[in-house]
């Protein structure tokens, strides 16, 4: 109950900053998992103008694969649409909840190019991919559908963030209410709070939300032990790949950012890396500096 209250208190505060930012939400675990629906509900409650456009079924590990969406040859995950359903479709009770029977990249593209003009009368301001069920650290970004979708958005000129969390499971959104104390629900709520906190901080800046051609890879540590509340987490600027020759942005007394993999196990950590949406590799110090400056209200040192 305490967690529930604090989630909603932070939502109420975030409402002020969000002023109808237009967001496309996507993932690779599928449109009906608990994590993505918890985020959809919370973003909406916080006053964001949000559309969900995500795969009809689990597309974990499909990177930047792409295909034309096809008629369902099987039902959507958790039976949320029937076999033979159209290639794209919406929840009968909420037209903003959409599945795409293809890959995460295709879901992001459909959200940006087809749903946004319809619901927003414009392109979205931001694409949020994930939070993924499972970490996407280091070279894993290359096969991650979550990162693939965020990259697609950035390459289409839309600022984007890929979020992933170590805890949780790919369970139906119905468990958020039917099993409100299950560990999957608890972690979905904690990561949702962190997604909202991060998004509010990023948007609380003037000028472009992010530089062109880049995206952010954010990984949340496990919610076990003392990391069982959102407030226990601290955001740390990291790099994706180790590179002994790289000179990173100067922060925390060094020009060597920790790698995601080395930082994530050092407490209740949320790693934040800036990556090139084309190569999915690290960016230079001046691009890191732009992001560091935008996120300075929440970034701390290890
Ligand atoms: C989703 O797909 C991934 C990759 O194929 C697989 O490891 C995982 O077990 C799948 N999840 C479920 C719930 O089937
Ligand atoms: C937004 O930024 C201002 C000034 O930098 C700060 O005082 C305020 O607390 C920030 N609000 C949020 C929601 O981060
Ligand atoms: C850093 O990368 C950006 C984007 O690729 C580029 O425009 C800029 O010139 C680079 N800066 C330096 C100092 O290399």
mmCIF file of C-alpha atoms and ligand atoms in Angstrom:
data_model
loop_
_atom_site.group_PDB
_atom_site.id
_atom_site.type_symbol
_atom_site.label_atom_id
_atom_site.label_comp_id
_atom_site.label_asym_id
_atom_site.label_seq_id
_atom_site.Cartn_x
_atom_site.Cartn_y
_atom_site.Cartn_z
ATOM 1 C CA UNK A 1 0.000 0.000 0.000
ATOM 2 C CA UNK A 2 2.863 2.368 0.804
ATOM 3 C CA UNK A 3 4.458 1.696 -2.585
ATOM 4 C CA UNK A 4 1.098 2.204 -4.258
ATOM 5 C CA UNK A 5 0.646 5.577 -2.566
ATOM 6 C CA UNK A 6 4.135 6.780 -3.441
ATOM 7 C CA UNK A 7 3.728 5.712 -7.079
ATOM 8 C CA UNK A 8 0.597 7.830 -7.315
ATOM 9 C CA UNK A 9 2.119 10.766 -5.451
ATOM 10 C CA UNK A 10 5.038 10.890 -7.879
ATOM 11 C CA UNK A 11 2.548 10.612 -10.746
ATOM 12 C CA UNK A 12 0.650 13.623 -9.440
ATOM 13 C CA UNK A 13 3.883 15.659 -9.291
ATOM 14 C CA UNK A 14 4.942 14.514 -12.739
ATOM 15 C CA UNK A 15 1.637 15.736 -14.183
ATOM 16 C CA UNK A 16 2.880 19.315 -13.935
ATOM 17 C CA UNK A 17 5.947 18.646 -16.055
ATOM 18 C CA UNK A 18 4.408 16.341 -18.614
ATOM 19 C CA UNK A 19 2.000 18.875 -20.173
ATOM 20 C CA UNK A 20 0.675 16.526 -22.816
ATOM 21 C CA UNK A 21 3.975 15.227 -24.152
ATOM 22 C CA UNK A 22 3.035 12.810 -26.964
ATOM 23 C CA UNK A 23 4.529 9.396 -26.323
ATOM 24 C CA UNK A 24 4.558 6.135 -28.286
ATOM 25 C CA UNK A 25 5.179 3.206 -25.964
ATOM 26 C CA UNK A 26 6.573 -0.058 -27.353
ATOM 27 C CA UNK A 27 8.501 -3.157 -26.274
ATOM 28 C CA UNK A 28 9.637 -6.596 -27.426
ATOM 29 C CA UNK A 29 7.827 -8.719 -24.825
ATOM 30 C CA UNK A 30 4.470 -8.056 -26.441
ATOM 31 C CA UNK A 31 1.588 -5.644 -26.029
ATOM 32 C CA UNK A 32 -0.180 -7.519 -23.219
ATOM 33 C CA UNK A 33 2.558 -8.082 -20.632
ATOM 34 C CA UNK A 34 2.124 -6.609 -17.161
ATOM 35 C CA UNK A 35 5.177 -4.324 -17.314
ATOM 36 C CA UNK A 36 4.131 -2.376 -20.415
ATOM 37 C CA UNK A 37 0.506 -2.011 -19.290
ATOM 38 C CA UNK A 38 1.600 -0.766 -15.856
ATOM 39 C CA UNK A 39 3.615 1.901 -17.671
ATOM 40 C CA UNK A 40 0.782 2.754 -20.063
ATOM 41 C CA UNK A 41 -1.615 3.247 -17.140
ATOM 42 C CA UNK A 42 0.892 5.304 -15.163
ATOM 43 C CA UNK A 43 1.953 7.527 -18.072
ATOM 44 C CA UNK A 44 -1.701 8.227 -18.813
ATOM 45 C CA UNK A 45 -2.447 8.953 -15.157
ATOM 46 C CA UNK A 46 0.526 11.356 -15.116
ATOM 47 C CA UNK A 47 -1.045 13.378 -17.929
ATOM 48 C CA UNK A 48 1.022 12.185 -20.893
ATOM 49 C CA UNK A 49 -0.691 11.698 -24.236
ATOM 50 C CA UNK A 50 0.254 8.066 -24.813
ATOM 51 C CA UNK A 51 -0.314 5.306 -27.374
ATOM 52 C CA UNK A 52 0.856 1.716 -27.030
ATOM 53 C CA UNK A 53 2.099 0.068 -30.235
ATOM 54 C CA UNK A 54 3.803 -3.232 -29.499
ATOM 55 C CA UNK A 55 4.194 -6.741 -30.926
ATOM 56 C CA UNK A 56 1.244 -9.133 -30.796
ATOM 57 C CA UNK A 57 3.471 -11.717 -29.154
ATOM 58 C CA UNK A 58 6.857 -12.160 -27.492
ATOM 59 C CA UNK A 59 9.599 -10.904 -29.836
ATOM 60 C CA UNK A 60 12.487 -10.905 -27.385
ATOM 61 C CA UNK A 61 15.943 -11.045 -28.888
ATOM 62 C CA UNK A 62 14.911 -9.987 -32.387
ATOM 63 C CA UNK A 63 17.146 -6.888 -32.542
ATOM 64 C CA UNK A 64 16.409 -4.695 -35.550
ATOM 65 C CA UNK A 65 14.587 -7.400 -37.527
ATOM 66 C CA UNK A 66 11.724 -6.075 -39.595
ATOM 67 C CA UNK A 67 8.830 -7.516 -41.617
ATOM 68 C CA UNK A 68 5.476 -6.492 -43.018
ATOM 69 C CA UNK A 69 2.843 -7.278 -40.347
ATOM 70 C CA UNK A 70 0.762 -10.355 -41.216
ATOM 71 C CA UNK A 71 -2.632 -11.798 -40.265
ATOM 72 C CA UNK A 72 -2.391 -13.776 -37.008
ATOM 73 C CA UNK A 73 -1.637 -17.436 -37.684
ATOM 74 C CA UNK A 74 -2.025 -18.028 -33.941
ATOM 75 C CA UNK A 75 -3.721 -15.987 -31.218
ATOM 76 C CA UNK A 76 -1.974 -12.945 -29.690
ATOM 77 C CA UNK A 77 -0.140 -13.563 -26.413
ATOM 78 C CA UNK A 78 -2.392 -14.494 -23.473
ATOM 79 C CA UNK A 79 -5.219 -14.908 -25.989
ATOM 80 C CA UNK A 80 -5.595 -11.137 -26.356
ATOM 81 C CA UNK A 81 -6.626 -11.526 -30.004
ATOM 82 C CA UNK A 82 -7.825 -14.564 -31.937
ATOM 83 C CA UNK A 83 -6.151 -16.635 -34.590
ATOM 84 C CA UNK A 84 -6.959 -15.054 -37.946
ATOM 85 C CA UNK A 85 -7.137 -11.517 -36.480
ATOM 86 C CA UNK A 86 -5.861 -8.653 -38.675
ATOM 87 C CA UNK A 87 -2.129 -7.882 -38.912
ATOM 88 C CA UNK A 88 -2.600 -4.826 -36.689
ATOM 89 C CA UNK A 89 -5.403 -4.184 -34.240
ATOM 90 C CA UNK A 90 -6.572 -2.396 -31.131
ATOM 91 C CA UNK A 91 -8.053 -3.448 -27.831
ATOM 92 C CA UNK A 92 -11.865 -3.266 -28.241
ATOM 93 C CA UNK A 93 -12.121 -1.179 -25.067
ATOM 94 C CA UNK A 94 -9.194 1.202 -25.698
ATOM 95 C CA UNK A 95 -8.194 2.229 -29.234
ATOM 96 C CA UNK A 96 -4.857 3.485 -27.913
ATOM 97 C CA UNK A 97 -3.745 -0.047 -27.062
ATOM 98 C CA UNK A 98 -2.448 -1.534 -30.313
ATOM 99 C CA UNK A 99 -0.746 -4.730 -31.391
ATOM 100 C CA UNK A 100 1.365 -5.197 -34.505
ATOM 101 C CA UNK A 101 1.965 -8.737 -35.725
ATOM 102 C CA UNK A 102 5.610 -8.216 -36.620
ATOM 103 C CA UNK A 103 8.811 -7.126 -34.874
ATOM 104 C CA UNK A 104 9.517 -4.393 -32.296
ATOM 105 C CA UNK A 105 10.969 -2.172 -35.044
ATOM 106 C CA UNK A 106 7.725 -2.525 -37.010
ATOM 107 C CA UNK A 107 5.680 -1.704 -33.908
ATOM 108 C CA UNK A 108 7.674 1.482 -33.307
ATOM 109 C CA UNK A 109 7.300 2.426 -36.974
ATOM 110 C CA UNK A 110 3.532 1.794 -36.941
ATOM 111 C CA UNK A 111 3.190 3.853 -33.763
ATOM 112 C CA UNK A 112 5.178 6.735 -35.243
ATOM 113 C CA UNK A 113 3.932 6.705 -38.831
ATOM 114 C CA UNK A 114 0.322 5.500 -38.565
ATOM 115 C CA UNK A 115 -1.015 5.858 -35.015
ATOM 116 C CA UNK A 116 0.602 9.184 -34.114
ATOM 117 C CA UNK A 117 -0.936 11.129 -37.024
ATOM 118 C CA UNK A 118 -4.300 9.585 -36.113
ATOM 119 C CA UNK A 119 -4.238 10.251 -32.352
ATOM 120 C CA UNK A 120 -1.834 13.186 -32.058
ATOM 121 C CA UNK A 121 -2.299 14.874 -35.421
ATOM 122 C CA UNK A 122 1.510 14.970 -35.509
ATOM 123 C CA UNK A 123 4.557 12.843 -34.901
ATOM 124 C CA UNK A 124 5.241 11.787 -31.298
ATOM 125 C CA UNK A 125 7.614 13.788 -29.084
ATOM 126 C CA UNK A 126 9.171 10.672 -27.595
ATOM 127 C CA UNK A 127 9.258 6.887 -28.014
ATOM 128 C CA UNK A 128 9.685 4.766 -24.892
ATOM 129 C CA UNK A 129 10.728 1.163 -25.543
ATOM 130 C CA UNK A 130 10.317 -1.219 -22.603
ATOM 131 C CA UNK A 131 10.938 -1.563 -19.808
ATOM 132 C CA UNK A 132 12.060 -4.964 -21.027
ATOM 133 C CA UNK A 133 11.767 -8.049 -18.871
ATOM 134 C CA UNK A 134 15.461 -8.848 -18.467
ATOM 135 C CA UNK A 135 18.633 -6.765 -18.664
ATOM 136 C CA UNK A 136 20.161 -5.479 -21.912
ATOM 137 C CA UNK A 137 23.741 -4.764 -20.903
ATOM 138 C CA UNK A 138 26.867 -4.436 -23.030
ATOM 139 C CA UNK A 139 26.877 -6.324 -26.330
ATOM 140 C CA UNK A 140 23.363 -7.664 -25.618
ATOM 141 C CA UNK A 141 22.100 -4.363 -27.048
ATOM 142 C CA UNK A 142 22.920 -5.754 -30.491
ATOM 143 C CA UNK A 143 20.266 -8.481 -30.264
ATOM 144 C CA UNK A 144 17.760 -6.659 -28.068
ATOM 145 C CA UNK A 145 14.374 -5.936 -29.638
ATOM 146 C CA UNK A 146 13.863 -3.235 -27.011
ATOM 147 C CA UNK A 147 17.016 -1.455 -28.189
ATOM 148 C CA UNK A 148 16.095 -2.231 -31.825
ATOM 149 C CA UNK A 149 12.782 -0.367 -31.451
ATOM 150 C CA UNK A 150 14.402 2.612 -29.700
ATOM 151 C CA UNK A 151 17.042 2.776 -32.446
ATOM 152 C CA UNK A 152 14.361 2.736 -35.136
ATOM 153 C CA UNK A 153 12.638 5.711 -33.498
ATOM 154 C CA UNK A 154 15.896 7.702 -33.276
ATOM 155 C CA UNK A 155 16.699 6.919 -36.906
ATOM 156 C CA UNK A 156 13.240 8.265 -37.811
ATOM 157 C CA UNK A 157 14.130 11.475 -35.953
ATOM 158 C CA UNK A 158 12.095 10.782 -32.786
ATOM 159 C CA UNK A 159 13.906 10.999 -29.427
ATOM 160 C CA UNK A 160 13.786 7.621 -27.706
ATOM 161 C CA UNK A 161 14.777 5.649 -24.639
ATOM 162 C CA UNK A 162 15.242 1.889 -24.204
ATOM 163 C CA UNK A 163 14.526 0.688 -20.653
ATOM 164 C CA UNK A 164 15.244 -2.803 -19.277
ATOM 165 C CA UNK A 165 15.014 -4.339 -15.825
ATOM 166 C CA UNK A 166 16.597 -7.424 -14.307
ATOM 167 C CA UNK A 167 13.448 -8.493 -12.420
ATOM 168 C CA UNK A 168 9.926 -9.438 -13.453
ATOM 169 C CA UNK A 169 8.405 -11.973 -15.808
ATOM 170 C CA UNK A 170 6.484 -12.027 -19.049
ATOM 171 C CA UNK A 171 3.057 -12.406 -17.455
ATOM 172 C CA UNK A 172 -0.297 -11.022 -18.563
ATOM 173 C CA UNK A 173 -1.391 -7.511 -17.614
ATOM 174 C CA UNK A 174 -4.372 -9.083 -15.836
ATOM 175 C CA UNK A 175 -1.980 -10.161 -13.062
ATOM 176 C CA UNK A 176 -1.424 -6.499 -12.102
ATOM 177 C CA UNK A 177 -4.826 -6.592 -10.430
ATOM 178 C CA UNK A 178 -5.429 -10.322 -9.899
ATOM 179 C CA UNK A 179 -2.016 -10.794 -8.221
ATOM 180 C CA UNK A 180 -1.234 -7.348 -6.892
ATOM 181 C CA UNK A 181 1.416 -8.571 -4.450
ATOM 182 C CA UNK A 182 3.184 -11.015 -6.808
ATOM 183 C CA UNK A 183 6.869 -10.256 -7.351
ATOM 184 C CA UNK A 184 6.177 -9.590 -11.050
ATOM 185 C CA UNK A 185 3.635 -6.921 -10.072
ATOM 186 C CA UNK A 186 5.946 -5.393 -7.475
ATOM 187 C CA UNK A 187 8.828 -5.083 -9.939
ATOM 188 C CA UNK A 188 6.506 -3.780 -12.685
ATOM 189 C CA UNK A 189 5.397 -1.018 -10.311
ATOM 190 C CA UNK A 190 8.938 -0.141 -9.189
ATOM 191 C CA UNK A 191 10.284 0.005 -12.743
ATOM 192 C CA UNK A 192 7.246 2.013 -13.827
ATOM 193 C CA UNK A 193 7.997 4.613 -11.149
ATOM 194 C CA UNK A 194 11.600 4.773 -12.344
ATOM 195 C CA UNK A 195 10.553 5.157 -15.990
ATOM 196 C CA UNK A 196 8.319 8.058 -14.981
ATOM 197 C CA UNK A 197 11.008 9.681 -12.857
ATOM 198 C CA UNK A 198 13.582 9.407 -15.634
ATOM 199 C CA UNK A 199 11.192 10.662 -18.317
ATOM 200 C CA UNK A 200 10.103 13.650 -16.229
ATOM 201 C CA UNK A 201 13.737 14.616 -15.588
ATOM 202 C CA UNK A 202 14.679 14.303 -19.266
ATOM 203 C CA UNK A 203 11.681 16.382 -20.372
ATOM 204 C CA UNK A 204 12.368 19.068 -17.756
ATOM 205 C CA UNK A 205 14.786 20.837 -20.114
ATOM 206 C CA UNK A 206 14.562 23.305 -22.954
ATOM 207 C CA UNK A 207 15.576 22.675 -26.553
ATOM 208 C CA UNK A 208 15.546 19.311 -28.349
ATOM 209 C CA UNK A 209 14.765 16.390 -26.009
ATOM 210 C CA UNK A 210 17.898 14.530 -27.225
ATOM 211 C CA UNK A 211 20.562 15.054 -29.906
ATOM 212 C CA UNK A 212 19.811 13.538 -33.333
ATOM 213 C CA UNK A 213 20.794 9.990 -34.168
ATOM 214 C CA UNK A 214 21.316 8.769 -30.617
ATOM 215 C CA UNK A 215 19.228 6.979 -28.037
ATOM 216 C CA UNK A 216 19.555 6.062 -24.362
ATOM 217 C CA UNK A 217 19.974 2.564 -22.927
ATOM 218 C CA UNK A 218 18.718 2.472 -19.326
ATOM 219 C CA UNK A 219 19.032 -0.708 -17.236
ATOM 220 C CA UNK A 220 17.513 -1.184 -13.786
ATOM 221 C CA UNK A 221 19.131 -3.545 -11.296
ATOM 222 C CA UNK A 222 17.113 -6.313 -9.656
ATOM 223 C CA UNK A 223 14.350 -5.205 -7.295
ATOM 224 C CA UNK A 224 15.333 -7.836 -4.732
ATOM 225 C CA UNK A 225 16.502 -7.118 -1.181
ATOM 226 C CA UNK A 226 16.893 -3.467 -0.297
ATOM 227 C CA UNK A 227 16.112 -2.447 -3.895
ATOM 228 C CA UNK A 228 12.410 -3.101 -3.289
ATOM 229 C CA UNK A 229 11.382 0.544 -3.638
ATOM 230 C CA UNK A 230 11.883 3.003 -6.498
ATOM 231 C CA UNK A 231 13.441 5.537 -4.123
ATOM 232 C CA UNK A 232 16.331 3.141 -3.386
ATOM 233 C CA UNK A 233 17.551 3.429 -6.988
ATOM 234 C CA UNK A 234 20.195 5.840 -8.224
ATOM 235 C CA UNK A 235 20.888 6.739 -11.846
ATOM 236 C CA UNK A 236 24.509 6.528 -12.989
ATOM 237 C CA UNK A 237 25.968 7.552 -16.362
ATOM 238 C CA UNK A 238 27.695 4.573 -17.991
ATOM 239 C CA UNK A 239 29.050 3.332 -21.316
ATOM 240 C CA UNK A 240 27.917 0.195 -23.169
ATOM 241 C CA UNK A 241 31.266 -1.287 -24.176
ATOM 242 C CA UNK A 242 34.599 -1.176 -22.413
ATOM 243 C CA UNK A 243 37.255 0.711 -24.366
ATOM 244 C CA UNK A 244 40.565 1.446 -22.677
ATOM 245 C CA UNK A 245 41.361 4.213 -25.187
ATOM 246 C CA UNK A 246 38.052 6.051 -24.994
ATOM 247 C CA UNK A 247 37.898 9.499 -23.396
ATOM 248 C CA UNK A 248 34.412 9.969 -21.993
ATOM 249 C CA UNK A 249 32.661 13.045 -20.663
ATOM 250 C CA UNK A 250 34.247 14.304 -17.477
ATOM 251 C CA UNK A 251 32.056 13.383 -14.513
ATOM 252 C CA UNK A 252 32.492 11.933 -11.030
ATOM 253 C CA UNK A 253 36.145 12.958 -11.183
ATOM 254 C CA UNK A 254 37.102 10.921 -14.246
ATOM 255 C CA UNK A 255 36.830 10.727 -18.029
ATOM 256 C CA UNK A 256 36.284 6.962 -17.910
ATOM 257 C CA UNK A 257 32.635 6.034 -17.485
ATOM 258 C CA UNK A 258 31.980 2.657 -15.860
ATOM 259 C CA UNK A 259 30.548 0.005 -18.163
ATOM 260 C CA UNK A 260 26.909 -0.950 -17.646
ATOM 261 C CA UNK A 261 27.919 -4.477 -16.647
ATOM 262 C CA UNK A 262 30.398 -3.270 -14.034
ATOM 263 C CA UNK A 263 28.036 -0.682 -12.531
ATOM 264 C CA UNK A 264 24.762 -2.612 -12.399
ATOM 265 C CA UNK A 265 25.767 -4.873 -9.503
ATOM 266 C CA UNK A 266 27.022 -2.077 -7.286
ATOM 267 C CA UNK A 267 23.771 -1.458 -5.431
ATOM 268 C CA UNK A 268 20.315 -0.326 -6.479
ATOM 269 C CA UNK A 269 21.604 1.101 -9.729
ATOM 270 C CA UNK A 270 20.008 2.339 -12.929
ATOM 271 C CA UNK A 271 22.673 2.605 -15.623
ATOM 272 C CA UNK A 272 22.236 5.255 -18.340
ATOM 273 C CA UNK A 273 24.287 4.926 -21.542
ATOM 274 C CA UNK A 274 24.154 7.137 -24.614
ATOM 275 C CA UNK A 275 24.391 5.156 -27.832
ATOM 276 C CA UNK A 276 24.566 5.710 -31.567
ATOM 277 C CA UNK A 277 21.262 4.494 -33.042
ATOM 278 C CA UNK A 278 22.998 3.231 -36.196
ATOM 279 C CA UNK A 279 25.862 1.277 -34.649
ATOM 280 C CA UNK A 280 24.384 0.668 -31.143
ATOM 281 C CA UNK A 281 27.838 1.611 -29.844
ATOM 282 C CA UNK A 282 28.942 4.380 -27.494
ATOM 283 C CA UNK A 283 29.041 8.035 -28.548
ATOM 284 C CA UNK A 284 31.760 10.658 -28.061
ATOM 285 C CA UNK A 285 32.277 12.787 -24.960
ATOM 286 C CA UNK A 286 30.563 15.867 -26.365
ATOM 287 C CA UNK A 287 27.361 13.958 -27.091
ATOM 288 C CA UNK A 288 27.534 12.291 -23.659
ATOM 289 C CA UNK A 289 27.916 15.794 -22.184
ATOM 290 C CA UNK A 290 24.640 16.993 -23.719
ATOM 291 C CA UNK A 291 22.793 14.088 -22.084
ATOM 292 C CA UNK A 292 24.640 14.442 -18.776
ATOM 293 C CA UNK A 293 23.568 18.077 -18.638
ATOM 294 C CA UNK A 294 19.922 17.230 -19.329
ATOM 295 C CA UNK A 295 19.878 14.527 -16.659
ATOM 296 C CA UNK A 296 22.007 16.225 -14.014
ATOM 297 C CA UNK A 297 19.038 16.500 -11.633
ATOM 298 C CA UNK A 298 18.950 12.696 -11.256
ATOM 299 C CA UNK A 299 22.457 11.416 -12.113
ATOM 300 C CA UNK A 300 24.766 10.513 -9.249
ATOM 301 C CA UNK A 301 28.191 8.888 -8.906
ATOM 302 C CA UNK A 302 28.720 5.212 -8.069
HETATM 303 C C1 LIG B 1 10.178 -15.028 -25.221
HETATM 304 O O1 LIG B 1 11.169 -15.220 -26.192
HETATM 305 C C2 LIG B 1 12.465 -15.425 -25.667
HETATM 306 C C3 LIG B 1 13.430 -15.503 -26.842
HETATM 307 O O2 LIG B 1 13.010 -16.447 -27.764
HETATM 308 C C4 LIG B 1 12.478 -16.665 -24.811
HETATM 309 O O3 LIG B 1 13.769 -16.828 -24.226
HETATM 310 C C5 LIG B 1 11.444 -16.524 -23.709
HETATM 311 O O4 LIG B 1 11.371 -17.709 -22.951
HETATM 312 C C6 LIG B 1 10.082 -16.240 -24.316
HETATM 313 N N1 LIG B 1 9.123 -16.010 -23.255
HETATM 314 C C7 LIG B 1 8.037 -16.763 -23.051
HETATM 315 C C8 LIG B 1 7.166 -16.378 -21.906
HETATM 316 O O5 LIG B 1 7.767 -17.721 -23.766
HETATM 317 C C1 LIG B 2 12.745 20.866 -13.219
HETATM 318 O O1 LIG B 2 13.898 21.682 -13.220
HETATM 319 C C2 LIG B 2 13.856 22.706 -12.263
HETATM 320 C C3 LIG B 2 15.059 23.638 -12.460
HETATM 321 O O2 LIG B 2 16.123 22.985 -13.045
HETATM 322 C C4 LIG B 2 13.824 22.088 -10.874
HETATM 323 O O3 LIG B 2 13.761 23.074 -9.886
HETATM 324 C C5 LIG B 2 12.584 21.178 -10.781
HETATM 325 O O4 LIG B 2 12.577 20.506 -9.539
HETATM 326 C C6 LIG B 2 12.594 20.188 -11.881
HETATM 327 N N1 LIG B 2 11.339 19.413 -11.874
HETATM 328 C C7 LIG B 2 11.304 18.073 -12.074
HETATM 329 C C8 LIG B 2 9.949 17.458 -12.103
HETATM 330 O O5 LIG B 2 12.310 17.395 -12.225
HETATM 331 C C1 LIG B 3 30.793 13.872 -31.595
HETATM 332 O O1 LIG B 3 29.776 13.202 -32.303
HETATM 333 C C2 LIG B 3 28.851 14.084 -32.934
HETATM 334 C C3 LIG B 3 27.731 13.229 -33.515
HETATM 335 O O2 LIG B 3 28.243 12.172 -34.247
HETATM 336 C C4 LIG B 3 29.562 14.896 -33.987
HETATM 337 O O3 LIG B 3 28.664 15.786 -34.602
HETATM 338 C C5 LIG B 3 30.669 15.693 -33.296
HETATM 339 O O4 LIG B 3 31.422 16.390 -34.277
HETATM 340 C C6 LIG B 3 31.602 14.771 -32.527
HETATM 341 N N1 LIG B 3 32.490 15.607 -31.713
HETATM 342 C C7 LIG B 3 33.778 15.358 -31.608
HETATM 343 C C8 LIG B 3 34.559 16.316 -30.746
HETATM 344 O O5 LIG B 3 34.316 14.412 -32.164
#
